């Protein structure tokens, strides 16, 4: 029996475990929160902070292969695991190239992959250069640690520079400026590489964000055939360029004239790939596990048009799921509740997926259910 270690016990880890339990694999998770989402189904749980290198090495000792469900972990800890002979996917080398958004874009650009123009902010004097290059607005980003738009500020005028700089830590974290992309759509594409070298590219998904948090995903994305082909080519090229094993999510901007630019990569299963559980022949979670074990990958194709809508916290307090009886009258609806004890505004608490004859029908189902369910 295989033993798999996951750094992180959130919803992504939980969904990896659910997918792999069909094969009776066992899981050790590491997460500082005793009752984290994956806790209820993990075989073992090491309760430790993510910067606890000893705990990470202990995790590695107990399993055949280590993976992680979020990218803000110590590259050095992964390197140590590798030095001690443990298998870790994605590797420390891949994480090193992806973790810092500027390094990530340097790597993408050097491999001929299209990215928005960007520059490093080396000090307050860089802002004059950013103004000269991009005018307003442009986007200021922390190079590390960002998620759900935390770590980004849109700079709309010269007067707004100081405030944005302060809001992002006044230079405590490395910063970059990026041209504003007037995109028509945001799409993402998931790709998986097995350690046996096989690559599987999932369909292009269309994403809508609300307050910088993913709100809805619909698949297939409504984009030109040319843009779809380009997205698939980018996915395959990127997964090979970063030597990324397991799942890789690539978030893309599509402009009005159907030009594609890479926004960012995540070296793991991704929120915009939840739809693959019901929508695809093989989910991103199952393929991630197959990939890190060096198994052949499953068919990533779409079975039917699919929509996913996140259940995002709208208040602060103890979580309390209501409305399932009503929502489950919709026969094509699937409900995922992550099991977080506390709800807070903006927190991802669960998600809804529906398939349909058309994307519109699937979207209509998850929207209806969304009005019925409260947490
Ligand atoms: P995070 O890592 O926090 O998810 P992203 O860099 O992906 O942050 O940005 C979050 C959102 O901000 C994107 O989904 C997009 O809507 C918007 N955004 C980011 N970069 C740009 C850009 N250069 N131009 C226009 N919008 C952007």
mmCIF file of C-alpha atoms and ligand atoms in Angstrom:
data_model
loop_
_atom_site.group_PDB
_atom_site.id
_atom_site.type_symbol
_atom_site.label_atom_id
_atom_site.label_comp_id
_atom_site.label_asym_id
_atom_site.label_seq_id
_atom_site.Cartn_x
_atom_site.Cartn_y
_atom_site.Cartn_z
ATOM 1 C CA UNK A 1 0.000 0.000 0.000
ATOM 2 C CA UNK A 2 1.253 3.467 -0.863
ATOM 3 C CA UNK A 3 1.601 6.159 1.781
ATOM 4 C CA UNK A 4 1.325 9.750 0.658
ATOM 5 C CA UNK A 5 2.209 12.847 2.692
ATOM 6 C CA UNK A 6 0.504 16.185 2.125
ATOM 7 C CA UNK A 7 1.801 19.465 3.500
ATOM 8 C CA UNK A 8 -1.487 21.238 4.204
ATOM 9 C CA UNK A 9 -4.806 19.808 5.282
ATOM 10 C CA UNK A 10 -7.219 22.175 3.575
ATOM 11 C CA UNK A 11 -9.891 21.419 1.018
ATOM 12 C CA UNK A 12 -7.428 20.666 -1.779
ATOM 13 C CA UNK A 13 -5.674 18.068 0.357
ATOM 14 C CA UNK A 14 -9.028 16.651 1.367
ATOM 15 C CA UNK A 15 -10.078 16.236 -2.264
ATOM 16 C CA UNK A 16 -6.750 14.554 -3.104
ATOM 17 C CA UNK A 17 -7.392 12.040 -0.320
ATOM 18 C CA UNK A 18 -10.977 11.413 -1.437
ATOM 19 C CA UNK A 19 -9.770 10.680 -4.981
ATOM 20 C CA UNK A 20 -6.999 8.319 -3.857
ATOM 21 C CA UNK A 21 -9.027 6.374 -1.314
ATOM 22 C CA UNK A 22 -10.523 4.443 -4.254
ATOM 23 C CA UNK A 23 -7.089 2.837 -4.454
ATOM 24 C CA UNK A 24 -6.871 2.448 -0.689
ATOM 25 C CA UNK A 25 -3.779 4.616 -0.377
ATOM 26 C CA UNK A 26 -3.103 6.049 3.053
ATOM 27 C CA UNK A 27 -2.358 9.653 3.913
ATOM 28 C CA UNK A 28 -0.371 11.603 6.467
ATOM 29 C CA UNK A 29 -1.154 15.316 6.510
ATOM 30 C CA UNK A 30 0.713 18.156 8.177
ATOM 31 C CA UNK A 31 -1.318 21.198 9.179
ATOM 32 C CA UNK A 32 -1.260 23.474 12.247
ATOM 33 C CA UNK A 33 -5.054 23.364 12.605
ATOM 34 C CA UNK A 34 -6.264 20.350 14.571
ATOM 35 C CA UNK A 35 -9.657 20.225 12.860
ATOM 36 C CA UNK A 36 -8.592 21.271 9.385
ATOM 37 C CA UNK A 37 -10.757 20.050 6.444
ATOM 38 C CA UNK A 38 -8.630 16.957 5.647
ATOM 39 C CA UNK A 39 -8.350 15.952 9.320
ATOM 40 C CA UNK A 40 -11.523 13.858 9.287
ATOM 41 C CA UNK A 41 -10.295 11.543 6.507
ATOM 42 C CA UNK A 42 -6.495 11.581 6.873
ATOM 43 C CA UNK A 43 -4.948 8.430 8.358
ATOM 44 C CA UNK A 44 -2.461 10.471 10.380
ATOM 45 C CA UNK A 45 -2.165 14.151 11.153
ATOM 46 C CA UNK A 46 1.023 15.890 12.241
ATOM 47 C CA UNK A 47 -0.094 19.100 13.901
ATOM 48 C CA UNK A 48 2.699 21.550 13.158
ATOM 49 C CA UNK A 49 3.290 24.961 11.650
ATOM 50 C CA UNK A 50 4.235 25.173 8.004
ATOM 51 C CA UNK A 51 7.647 26.638 8.863
ATOM 52 C CA UNK A 52 8.475 23.658 11.118
ATOM 53 C CA UNK A 53 11.197 21.970 9.053
ATOM 54 C CA UNK A 54 11.620 19.081 11.519
ATOM 55 C CA UNK A 55 7.921 18.278 11.266
ATOM 56 C CA UNK A 56 8.165 18.295 7.475
ATOM 57 C CA UNK A 57 11.090 15.874 7.617
ATOM 58 C CA UNK A 58 9.101 13.674 10.002
ATOM 59 C CA UNK A 59 6.220 13.706 7.523
ATOM 60 C CA UNK A 60 8.583 12.658 4.727
ATOM 61 C CA UNK A 61 9.923 9.785 6.820
ATOM 62 C CA UNK A 62 6.474 8.310 7.283
ATOM 63 C CA UNK A 63 5.479 8.205 3.600
ATOM 64 C CA UNK A 64 6.569 7.077 0.122
ATOM 65 C CA UNK A 65 6.030 10.437 -1.541
ATOM 66 C CA UNK A 66 5.350 13.988 -0.340
ATOM 67 C CA UNK A 67 3.202 16.593 -2.069
ATOM 68 C CA UNK A 68 1.678 19.907 -0.986
ATOM 69 C CA UNK A 69 -1.568 21.725 -1.485
ATOM 70 C CA UNK A 70 -0.316 25.289 -1.416
ATOM 71 C CA UNK A 71 2.841 26.962 -2.618
ATOM 72 C CA UNK A 72 3.731 29.216 0.290
ATOM 73 C CA UNK A 73 5.956 26.674 2.000
ATOM 74 C CA UNK A 74 9.699 26.601 2.546
ATOM 75 C CA UNK A 75 11.719 25.654 -0.526
ATOM 76 C CA UNK A 76 14.649 24.878 1.805
ATOM 77 C CA UNK A 77 12.525 22.338 3.675
ATOM 78 C CA UNK A 78 11.710 20.614 0.389
ATOM 79 C CA UNK A 79 15.412 20.660 -0.533
ATOM 80 C CA UNK A 80 16.262 19.009 2.799
ATOM 81 C CA UNK A 81 13.709 16.293 2.182
ATOM 82 C CA UNK A 82 15.190 15.666 -1.253
ATOM 83 C CA UNK A 83 18.749 15.615 0.153
ATOM 84 C CA UNK A 84 17.635 12.927 2.600
ATOM 85 C CA UNK A 85 16.416 10.853 -0.329
ATOM 86 C CA UNK A 86 12.691 11.506 -0.038
ATOM 87 C CA UNK A 87 10.536 11.906 -3.111
ATOM 88 C CA UNK A 88 8.795 15.304 -3.273
ATOM 89 C CA UNK A 89 6.527 16.478 -6.104
ATOM 90 C CA UNK A 90 6.459 19.165 -7.334
ATOM 91 C CA UNK A 91 10.194 19.327 -6.668
ATOM 92 C CA UNK A 92 11.995 22.095 -4.770
ATOM 93 C CA UNK A 93 13.413 23.253 -8.104
ATOM 94 C CA UNK A 94 9.926 23.684 -9.571
ATOM 95 C CA UNK A 95 8.658 25.488 -6.475
ATOM 96 C CA UNK A 96 11.680 27.792 -6.444
ATOM 97 C CA UNK A 97 10.895 28.913 -9.986
ATOM 98 C CA UNK A 98 7.177 29.410 -9.305
ATOM 99 C CA UNK A 99 6.964 30.736 -5.745
ATOM 100 C CA UNK A 100 8.259 34.200 -6.574
ATOM 101 C CA UNK A 101 5.966 35.780 -9.190
ATOM 102 C CA UNK A 102 8.776 37.741 -10.811
ATOM 103 C CA UNK A 103 11.054 34.699 -11.106
ATOM 104 C CA UNK A 104 8.079 32.784 -12.460
ATOM 105 C CA UNK A 105 7.493 35.388 -15.179
ATOM 106 C CA UNK A 106 11.236 35.526 -15.991
ATOM 107 C CA UNK A 107 11.166 31.761 -16.507
ATOM 108 C CA UNK A 108 7.987 31.880 -18.604
ATOM 109 C CA UNK A 109 9.362 34.680 -20.768
ATOM 110 C CA UNK A 110 12.703 32.945 -21.284
ATOM 111 C CA UNK A 111 10.762 29.927 -22.588
ATOM 112 C CA UNK A 112 8.835 32.033 -25.085
ATOM 113 C CA UNK A 113 5.560 31.997 -23.152
ATOM 114 C CA UNK A 114 3.503 35.222 -23.399
ATOM 115 C CA UNK A 115 3.254 37.313 -20.203
ATOM 116 C CA UNK A 116 2.167 40.913 -19.496
ATOM 117 C CA UNK A 117 5.072 43.344 -19.344
ATOM 118 C CA UNK A 118 6.424 43.675 -15.799
ATOM 119 C CA UNK A 119 9.356 45.149 -13.925
ATOM 120 C CA UNK A 120 10.977 44.733 -10.557
ATOM 121 C CA UNK A 121 10.442 47.483 -7.983
ATOM 122 C CA UNK A 122 13.832 48.008 -6.401
ATOM 123 C CA UNK A 123 12.899 51.082 -4.373
ATOM 124 C CA UNK A 124 10.658 54.176 -4.460
ATOM 125 C CA UNK A 125 12.594 55.428 -7.514
ATOM 126 C CA UNK A 126 11.204 52.562 -9.606
ATOM 127 C CA UNK A 127 7.755 54.137 -9.585
ATOM 128 C CA UNK A 128 8.764 56.850 -12.065
ATOM 129 C CA UNK A 129 9.923 54.081 -14.397
ATOM 130 C CA UNK A 130 6.633 52.183 -13.938
ATOM 131 C CA UNK A 131 4.689 55.362 -14.759
ATOM 132 C CA UNK A 132 6.814 55.921 -17.856
ATOM 133 C CA UNK A 133 6.386 52.343 -19.037
ATOM 134 C CA UNK A 134 2.736 51.687 -18.264
ATOM 135 C CA UNK A 135 0.955 54.968 -17.469
ATOM 136 C CA UNK A 136 -2.093 54.402 -15.244
ATOM 137 C CA UNK A 137 -3.555 52.109 -14.133
ATOM 138 C CA UNK A 138 -0.932 49.473 -13.531
ATOM 139 C CA UNK A 139 -0.795 46.658 -10.990
ATOM 140 C CA UNK A 140 1.599 46.523 -8.071
ATOM 141 C CA UNK A 141 2.148 42.980 -6.756
ATOM 142 C CA UNK A 142 4.106 41.363 -3.970
ATOM 143 C CA UNK A 143 6.338 38.739 -5.588
ATOM 144 C CA UNK A 144 5.699 36.243 -2.788
ATOM 145 C CA UNK A 145 2.880 35.227 -0.489
ATOM 146 C CA UNK A 146 -0.107 36.555 -2.488
ATOM 147 C CA UNK A 147 -3.433 34.753 -2.820
ATOM 148 C CA UNK A 148 -7.012 35.795 -3.614
ATOM 149 C CA UNK A 149 -5.732 39.217 -4.654
ATOM 150 C CA UNK A 150 -4.127 39.840 -1.252
ATOM 151 C CA UNK A 151 -0.751 41.126 -2.301
ATOM 152 C CA UNK A 152 -2.074 43.124 -5.277
ATOM 153 C CA UNK A 153 -2.944 46.809 -5.590
ATOM 154 C CA UNK A 154 -4.162 48.619 -8.683
ATOM 155 C CA UNK A 155 -2.335 51.945 -8.964
ATOM 156 C CA UNK A 156 -4.736 54.324 -10.690
ATOM 157 C CA UNK A 157 -2.792 57.596 -10.501
ATOM 158 C CA UNK A 158 0.467 59.088 -9.320
ATOM 159 C CA UNK A 159 -1.269 60.155 -6.081
ATOM 160 C CA UNK A 160 -2.180 56.530 -5.336
ATOM 161 C CA UNK A 161 1.390 55.179 -5.497
ATOM 162 C CA UNK A 162 2.346 55.867 -1.866
ATOM 163 C CA UNK A 163 -0.816 54.269 -0.515
ATOM 164 C CA UNK A 164 -0.393 51.137 -2.660
ATOM 165 C CA UNK A 165 3.271 50.864 -1.641
ATOM 166 C CA UNK A 166 2.337 51.131 2.052
ATOM 167 C CA UNK A 167 -0.522 48.643 1.676
ATOM 168 C CA UNK A 168 1.874 46.054 0.253
ATOM 169 C CA UNK A 169 4.417 46.346 3.056
ATOM 170 C CA UNK A 170 6.476 49.372 1.926
ATOM 171 C CA UNK A 171 9.218 47.240 0.417
ATOM 172 C CA UNK A 172 9.383 44.593 3.179
ATOM 173 C CA UNK A 173 8.375 42.025 0.581
ATOM 174 C CA UNK A 174 9.834 42.044 -2.938
ATOM 175 C CA UNK A 175 7.523 43.939 -5.293
ATOM 176 C CA UNK A 176 6.899 44.071 -9.018
ATOM 177 C CA UNK A 177 4.844 46.355 -11.245
ATOM 178 C CA UNK A 178 2.855 44.944 -14.129
ATOM 179 C CA UNK A 179 1.078 46.533 -17.063
ATOM 180 C CA UNK A 180 -2.705 46.626 -16.774
ATOM 181 C CA UNK A 181 -4.234 44.014 -19.077
ATOM 182 C CA UNK A 182 -7.692 45.041 -20.346
ATOM 183 C CA UNK A 183 -8.745 41.411 -20.594
ATOM 184 C CA UNK A 184 -12.106 40.278 -21.910
ATOM 185 C CA UNK A 185 -12.035 37.004 -20.039
ATOM 186 C CA UNK A 186 -10.024 35.136 -17.448
ATOM 187 C CA UNK A 187 -9.567 31.460 -18.175
ATOM 188 C CA UNK A 188 -7.463 28.746 -16.642
ATOM 189 C CA UNK A 189 -6.062 25.559 -17.927
ATOM 190 C CA UNK A 190 -4.987 22.591 -15.870
ATOM 191 C CA UNK A 191 -2.227 20.327 -16.982
ATOM 192 C CA UNK A 192 -0.701 17.298 -15.338
ATOM 193 C CA UNK A 193 2.654 15.612 -15.827
ATOM 194 C CA UNK A 194 3.324 12.158 -14.455
ATOM 195 C CA UNK A 195 6.812 11.320 -13.246
ATOM 196 C CA UNK A 196 6.709 8.734 -16.073
ATOM 197 C CA UNK A 197 6.767 11.710 -18.494
ATOM 198 C CA UNK A 198 3.156 11.533 -19.660
ATOM 199 C CA UNK A 199 1.263 14.836 -19.946
ATOM 200 C CA UNK A 200 -2.521 15.359 -19.811
ATOM 201 C CA UNK A 201 -4.130 18.705 -20.631
ATOM 202 C CA UNK A 202 -7.602 19.452 -19.240
ATOM 203 C CA UNK A 203 -10.194 21.588 -21.078
ATOM 204 C CA UNK A 204 -10.008 25.401 -20.860
ATOM 205 C CA UNK A 205 -12.168 26.746 -18.025
ATOM 206 C CA UNK A 206 -13.674 30.231 -17.868
ATOM 207 C CA UNK A 207 -13.474 31.988 -14.503
ATOM 208 C CA UNK A 208 -15.283 34.935 -12.969
ATOM 209 C CA UNK A 209 -13.897 36.495 -9.796
ATOM 210 C CA UNK A 210 -15.741 38.543 -7.198
ATOM 211 C CA UNK A 211 -13.662 40.677 -4.819
ATOM 212 C CA UNK A 212 -10.581 38.912 -6.233
ATOM 213 C CA UNK A 213 -11.897 35.496 -5.141
ATOM 214 C CA UNK A 214 -12.963 32.909 -7.704
ATOM 215 C CA UNK A 215 -16.767 32.945 -7.857
ATOM 216 C CA UNK A 216 -17.780 30.836 -10.877
ATOM 217 C CA UNK A 217 -16.094 28.503 -13.340
ATOM 218 C CA UNK A 218 -17.763 27.294 -16.533
ATOM 219 C CA UNK A 219 -16.446 24.711 -18.942
ATOM 220 C CA UNK A 220 -15.926 24.712 -21.854
ATOM 221 C CA UNK A 221 -14.772 28.325 -21.969
ATOM 222 C CA UNK A 222 -16.396 30.423 -24.687
ATOM 223 C CA UNK A 223 -13.286 31.580 -26.564
ATOM 224 C CA UNK A 224 -12.101 31.297 -30.158
ATOM 225 C CA UNK A 225 -10.708 27.998 -31.396
ATOM 226 C CA UNK A 226 -7.368 29.726 -31.952
ATOM 227 C CA UNK A 227 -7.255 30.929 -28.333
ATOM 228 C CA UNK A 228 -8.178 27.454 -27.085
ATOM 229 C CA UNK A 229 -5.405 25.856 -29.111
ATOM 230 C CA UNK A 230 -2.939 28.462 -27.885
ATOM 231 C CA UNK A 231 -3.968 27.865 -24.246
ATOM 232 C CA UNK A 232 -3.434 24.131 -24.646
ATOM 233 C CA UNK A 233 -0.027 24.668 -26.201
ATOM 234 C CA UNK A 234 0.968 27.063 -23.399
ATOM 235 C CA UNK A 235 -0.106 24.479 -20.814
ATOM 236 C CA UNK A 236 1.987 21.720 -22.291
ATOM 237 C CA UNK A 237 4.996 23.983 -22.804
ATOM 238 C CA UNK A 238 4.775 25.381 -19.254
ATOM 239 C CA UNK A 239 4.539 22.027 -17.485
ATOM 240 C CA UNK A 240 7.661 20.886 -19.313
ATOM 241 C CA UNK A 241 9.537 24.192 -18.876
ATOM 242 C CA UNK A 242 9.098 24.091 -15.089
ATOM 243 C CA UNK A 243 9.729 20.324 -14.896
ATOM 244 C CA UNK A 244 6.496 20.333 -12.918
ATOM 245 C CA UNK A 245 5.208 16.936 -11.841
ATOM 246 C CA UNK A 246 1.648 16.590 -10.619
ATOM 247 C CA UNK A 247 -0.957 19.216 -11.386
ATOM 248 C CA UNK A 248 -0.148 22.677 -12.647
ATOM 249 C CA UNK A 249 -2.800 25.371 -13.050
ATOM 250 C CA UNK A 250 -2.169 28.205 -15.470
ATOM 251 C CA UNK A 251 -4.313 31.310 -15.147
ATOM 252 C CA UNK A 252 -4.612 33.216 -18.401
ATOM 253 C CA UNK A 253 -5.987 36.519 -19.636
ATOM 254 C CA UNK A 254 -7.824 36.530 -22.975
ATOM 255 C CA UNK A 255 -7.997 39.949 -24.633
ATOM 256 C CA UNK A 256 -10.759 41.205 -26.976
ATOM 257 C CA UNK A 257 -8.718 40.209 -30.028
ATOM 258 C CA UNK A 258 -8.290 36.707 -28.498
ATOM 259 C CA UNK A 259 -4.674 37.213 -27.553
ATOM 260 C CA UNK A 260 -3.524 35.145 -24.577
ATOM 261 C CA UNK A 261 -1.225 36.191 -21.739
ATOM 262 C CA UNK A 262 -0.193 34.116 -18.738
ATOM 263 C CA UNK A 263 -1.186 35.709 -15.420
ATOM 264 C CA UNK A 264 0.206 33.139 -13.010
ATOM 265 C CA UNK A 265 0.873 29.492 -12.316
ATOM 266 C CA UNK A 266 0.008 27.359 -9.298
ATOM 267 C CA UNK A 267 1.946 24.084 -8.903
ATOM 268 C CA UNK A 268 -0.973 22.070 -7.502
ATOM 269 C CA UNK A 269 -4.619 21.228 -8.015
ATOM 270 C CA UNK A 270 -6.575 24.485 -8.166
ATOM 271 C CA UNK A 271 -9.945 25.926 -7.158
ATOM 272 C CA UNK A 272 -10.768 26.493 -10.850
ATOM 273 C CA UNK A 273 -10.318 22.735 -11.358
ATOM 274 C CA UNK A 274 -12.921 21.590 -8.823
ATOM 275 C CA UNK A 275 -15.232 21.130 -11.796
ATOM 276 C CA UNK A 276 -13.111 18.166 -12.960
ATOM 277 C CA UNK A 277 -14.521 15.944 -10.175
ATOM 278 C CA UNK A 278 -17.924 15.710 -11.840
ATOM 279 C CA UNK A 279 -17.125 17.219 -15.241
ATOM 280 C CA UNK A 280 -14.166 15.175 -16.477
ATOM 281 C CA UNK A 281 -13.434 11.489 -16.953
ATOM 282 C CA UNK A 282 -10.541 11.887 -14.494
ATOM 283 C CA UNK A 283 -10.406 14.633 -11.857
ATOM 284 C CA UNK A 284 -7.398 16.875 -11.266
ATOM 285 C CA UNK A 285 -7.047 15.242 -7.839
ATOM 286 C CA UNK A 286 -6.896 11.706 -9.166
ATOM 287 C CA UNK A 287 -4.428 12.687 -11.880
ATOM 288 C CA UNK A 288 -2.273 14.524 -9.344
ATOM 289 C CA UNK A 289 -1.967 11.373 -7.255
ATOM 290 C CA UNK A 290 -1.361 9.173 -10.304
ATOM 291 C CA UNK A 291 1.296 11.643 -11.496
ATOM 292 C CA UNK A 292 3.328 11.757 -8.282
ATOM 293 C CA UNK A 293 3.282 7.970 -8.131
ATOM 294 C CA UNK A 294 4.481 7.683 -11.741
ATOM 295 C CA UNK A 295 1.280 5.975 -12.900
ATOM 296 C CA UNK A 296 -0.283 6.509 -16.336
ATOM 297 C CA UNK A 297 -2.682 9.466 -16.340
ATOM 298 C CA UNK A 298 -6.434 9.226 -16.806
ATOM 299 C CA UNK A 299 -8.414 10.862 -19.609
ATOM 300 C CA UNK A 300 -8.842 14.562 -18.689
ATOM 301 C CA UNK A 301 -11.593 15.259 -21.260
ATOM 302 C CA UNK A 302 -14.905 16.871 -20.385
ATOM 303 C CA UNK A 303 -17.903 14.557 -20.134
ATOM 304 C CA UNK A 304 -20.559 17.277 -20.227
ATOM 305 C CA UNK A 305 -20.735 21.071 -19.901
ATOM 306 C CA UNK A 306 -20.074 21.893 -16.250
ATOM 307 C CA UNK A 307 -20.357 24.853 -13.879
ATOM 308 C CA UNK A 308 -18.837 25.396 -10.431
ATOM 309 C CA UNK A 309 -19.747 28.099 -7.939
ATOM 310 C CA UNK A 310 -17.838 28.680 -4.728
ATOM 311 C CA UNK A 311 -19.568 28.896 -1.361
ATOM 312 C CA UNK A 312 -17.797 31.877 0.165
ATOM 313 C CA UNK A 313 -18.343 32.985 3.754
ATOM 314 C CA UNK A 314 -20.445 36.119 4.133
ATOM 315 C CA UNK A 315 -20.271 36.540 7.924
ATOM 316 C CA UNK A 316 -18.047 35.696 10.883
ATOM 317 C CA UNK A 317 -18.931 32.929 13.344
ATOM 318 C CA UNK A 318 -19.474 29.190 13.690
ATOM 319 C CA UNK A 319 -20.216 27.444 10.395
ATOM 320 C CA UNK A 320 -23.757 26.099 10.040
ATOM 321 C CA UNK A 321 -24.828 24.608 6.713
ATOM 322 C CA UNK A 322 -28.490 25.192 5.879
ATOM 323 C CA UNK A 323 -30.627 24.578 2.795
ATOM 324 C CA UNK A 324 -29.334 21.192 1.589
ATOM 325 C CA UNK A 325 -32.821 19.612 1.524
ATOM 326 C CA UNK A 326 -34.041 22.295 -0.843
ATOM 327 C CA UNK A 327 -30.883 22.398 -2.994
ATOM 328 C CA UNK A 328 -30.751 18.626 -3.452
ATOM 329 C CA UNK A 329 -34.098 18.772 -5.282
ATOM 330 C CA UNK A 330 -31.904 19.842 -8.207
ATOM 331 C CA UNK A 331 -30.858 16.395 -9.454
ATOM 332 C CA UNK A 332 -27.700 17.476 -11.279
ATOM 333 C CA UNK A 333 -26.323 19.359 -8.308
ATOM 334 C CA UNK A 334 -23.345 18.195 -6.239
ATOM 335 C CA UNK A 335 -22.514 19.930 -2.973
ATOM 336 C CA UNK A 336 -19.043 19.996 -1.429
ATOM 337 C CA UNK A 337 -18.680 21.254 2.146
ATOM 338 C CA UNK A 338 -15.083 21.495 3.341
ATOM 339 C CA UNK A 339 -15.733 21.127 7.064
ATOM 340 C CA UNK A 340 -14.182 24.345 8.333
ATOM 341 C CA UNK A 341 -15.448 24.994 11.859
ATOM 342 C CA UNK A 342 -15.531 28.746 11.583
ATOM 343 C CA UNK A 343 -16.869 30.875 8.782
ATOM 344 C CA UNK A 344 -15.498 34.312 8.008
ATOM 345 C CA UNK A 345 -16.192 36.829 5.292
ATOM 346 C CA UNK A 346 -14.391 35.805 2.119
ATOM 347 C CA UNK A 347 -13.414 32.333 3.354
ATOM 348 C CA UNK A 348 -13.877 29.397 0.972
ATOM 349 C CA UNK A 349 -16.312 27.093 2.796
ATOM 350 C CA UNK A 350 -17.426 24.764 0.026
ATOM 351 C CA UNK A 351 -18.478 24.688 -3.603
ATOM 352 C CA UNK A 352 -21.297 23.592 -5.878
ATOM 353 C CA UNK A 353 -20.949 21.781 -9.181
ATOM 354 C CA UNK A 354 -23.542 20.918 -11.804
ATOM 355 C CA UNK A 355 -23.371 19.374 -15.230
ATOM 356 C CA UNK A 356 -25.942 20.132 -17.932
ATOM 357 C CA UNK A 357 -26.718 19.835 -21.621
ATOM 358 C CA UNK A 358 -25.313 23.351 -21.940
ATOM 359 C CA UNK A 359 -23.054 25.558 -19.828
ATOM 360 C CA UNK A 360 -26.031 27.891 -19.281
ATOM 361 C CA UNK A 361 -28.124 25.065 -17.835
ATOM 362 C CA UNK A 362 -25.289 23.979 -15.514
ATOM 363 C CA UNK A 363 -24.692 27.578 -14.413
ATOM 364 C CA UNK A 364 -28.372 28.097 -13.774
ATOM 365 C CA UNK A 365 -28.385 25.037 -11.478
ATOM 366 C CA UNK A 366 -25.430 26.130 -9.329
ATOM 367 C CA UNK A 367 -26.780 29.682 -9.100
ATOM 368 C CA UNK A 368 -30.185 28.424 -7.956
ATOM 369 C CA UNK A 369 -28.548 26.198 -5.348
ATOM 370 C CA UNK A 370 -26.325 29.043 -4.233
ATOM 371 C CA UNK A 371 -29.407 31.068 -3.304
ATOM 372 C CA UNK A 372 -30.695 28.157 -1.201
ATOM 373 C CA UNK A 373 -27.580 27.269 0.784
ATOM 374 C CA UNK A 374 -26.212 29.333 3.646
ATOM 375 C CA UNK A 375 -23.221 28.562 5.845
HETATM 376 P P1 LIG B 1 -3.384 36.146 -6.625
HETATM 377 O O1 LIG B 1 -2.049 35.481 -6.690
HETATM 378 O O2 LIG B 1 -3.638 36.816 -5.321
HETATM 379 O O3 LIG B 1 -4.515 35.281 -7.102
HETATM 380 P P2 LIG B 1 -3.234 37.484 -9.198
HETATM 381 O O4 LIG B 1 -1.937 38.074 -9.603
HETATM 382 O O5 LIG B 1 -3.687 36.233 -9.864
HETATM 383 O O6 LIG B 1 -3.296 37.377 -7.623
HETATM 384 O O7 LIG B 1 -4.344 38.574 -9.439
HETATM 385 C C1 LIG B 1 -5.680 38.473 -8.936
HETATM 386 C C2 LIG B 1 -6.624 39.089 -9.944
HETATM 387 O O8 LIG B 1 -6.248 40.449 -10.212
HETATM 388 C C3 LIG B 1 -6.581 38.398 -11.299
HETATM 389 O O9 LIG B 1 -7.415 37.266 -11.306
HETATM 390 C C4 LIG B 1 -7.063 39.522 -12.206
HETATM 391 O O10 LIG B 1 -8.464 39.635 -12.158
HETATM 392 C C5 LIG B 1 -6.444 40.758 -11.580
HETATM 393 N N1 LIG B 1 -5.144 41.071 -12.215
HETATM 394 C C6 LIG B 1 -3.929 40.579 -11.883
HETATM 395 N N2 LIG B 1 -2.970 41.059 -12.687
HETATM 396 C C7 LIG B 1 -3.559 41.882 -13.570
HETATM 397 C C8 LIG B 1 -3.119 42.683 -14.679
HETATM 398 N N3 LIG B 1 -1.829 42.751 -15.003
HETATM 399 N N4 LIG B 1 -4.049 43.389 -15.355
HETATM 400 C C9 LIG B 1 -5.360 43.340 -15.026
HETATM 401 N N5 LIG B 1 -5.832 42.624 -14.000
HETATM 402 C C10 LIG B 1 -4.981 41.894 -13.271
#
